[in-house]
């Protein structure tokens, strides 16, 4: 799995209630925001429904609605800005640190790149019973959603590469 940098987690290992890291090799190197834009451009179709269900249930317990992903492209981002419902807590050439914190749980998603390897690392610290209950369905679902989104990113870039190769072959 590779070593996870401490700054890519919401807290120390021993305090984490949830951890998931998934990585893929891409056909070419991508920037962090390029990866974000591709992922958000065509999100997994079930994601909108999942966020609607999440918001409807969570709102009854005083958790703010997050609404899901907007699909809006971003060309630049700075610390303190929001990428949809996430707060940008760190941005650099190899890592984008995104958080969402409330009274029930603290979440960090780190998108990191190293050459053509892209990883999404998610970590959560739970604060109360509602947070633990929330994570029962969300933890496993999150793994499937991230896996699906990474596969889509890989396919999109592979199709793009095939398209470029096809065009180059026609012009030669």
Coordinates of C-alpha atoms in Angstrom, one line a residue, residues 158-172:
X158 CA -6.9 5.9 -21.3
X159 CA -9.7 6.9 -23.8
X160 CA -8.1 10.4 -24.1
X161 CA -4.7 8.8 -24.8
X162 CA -6.2 6.4 -27.4
X163 CA -8.0 9.3 -29.0
X164 CA -4.7 11.3 -29.2
X165 CA -2.9 8.3 -30.7
X166 CA -5.7 7.8 -33.2
X167 CA -5.5 11.4 -34.3
X168 CA -1.7 11.2 -34.6
X169 CA -2.0 8.1 -36.7
X170 CA -4.4 9.8 -39.1
X171 CA -2.2 12.8 -39.5
X172 CA 0.9 10.8 -40.3

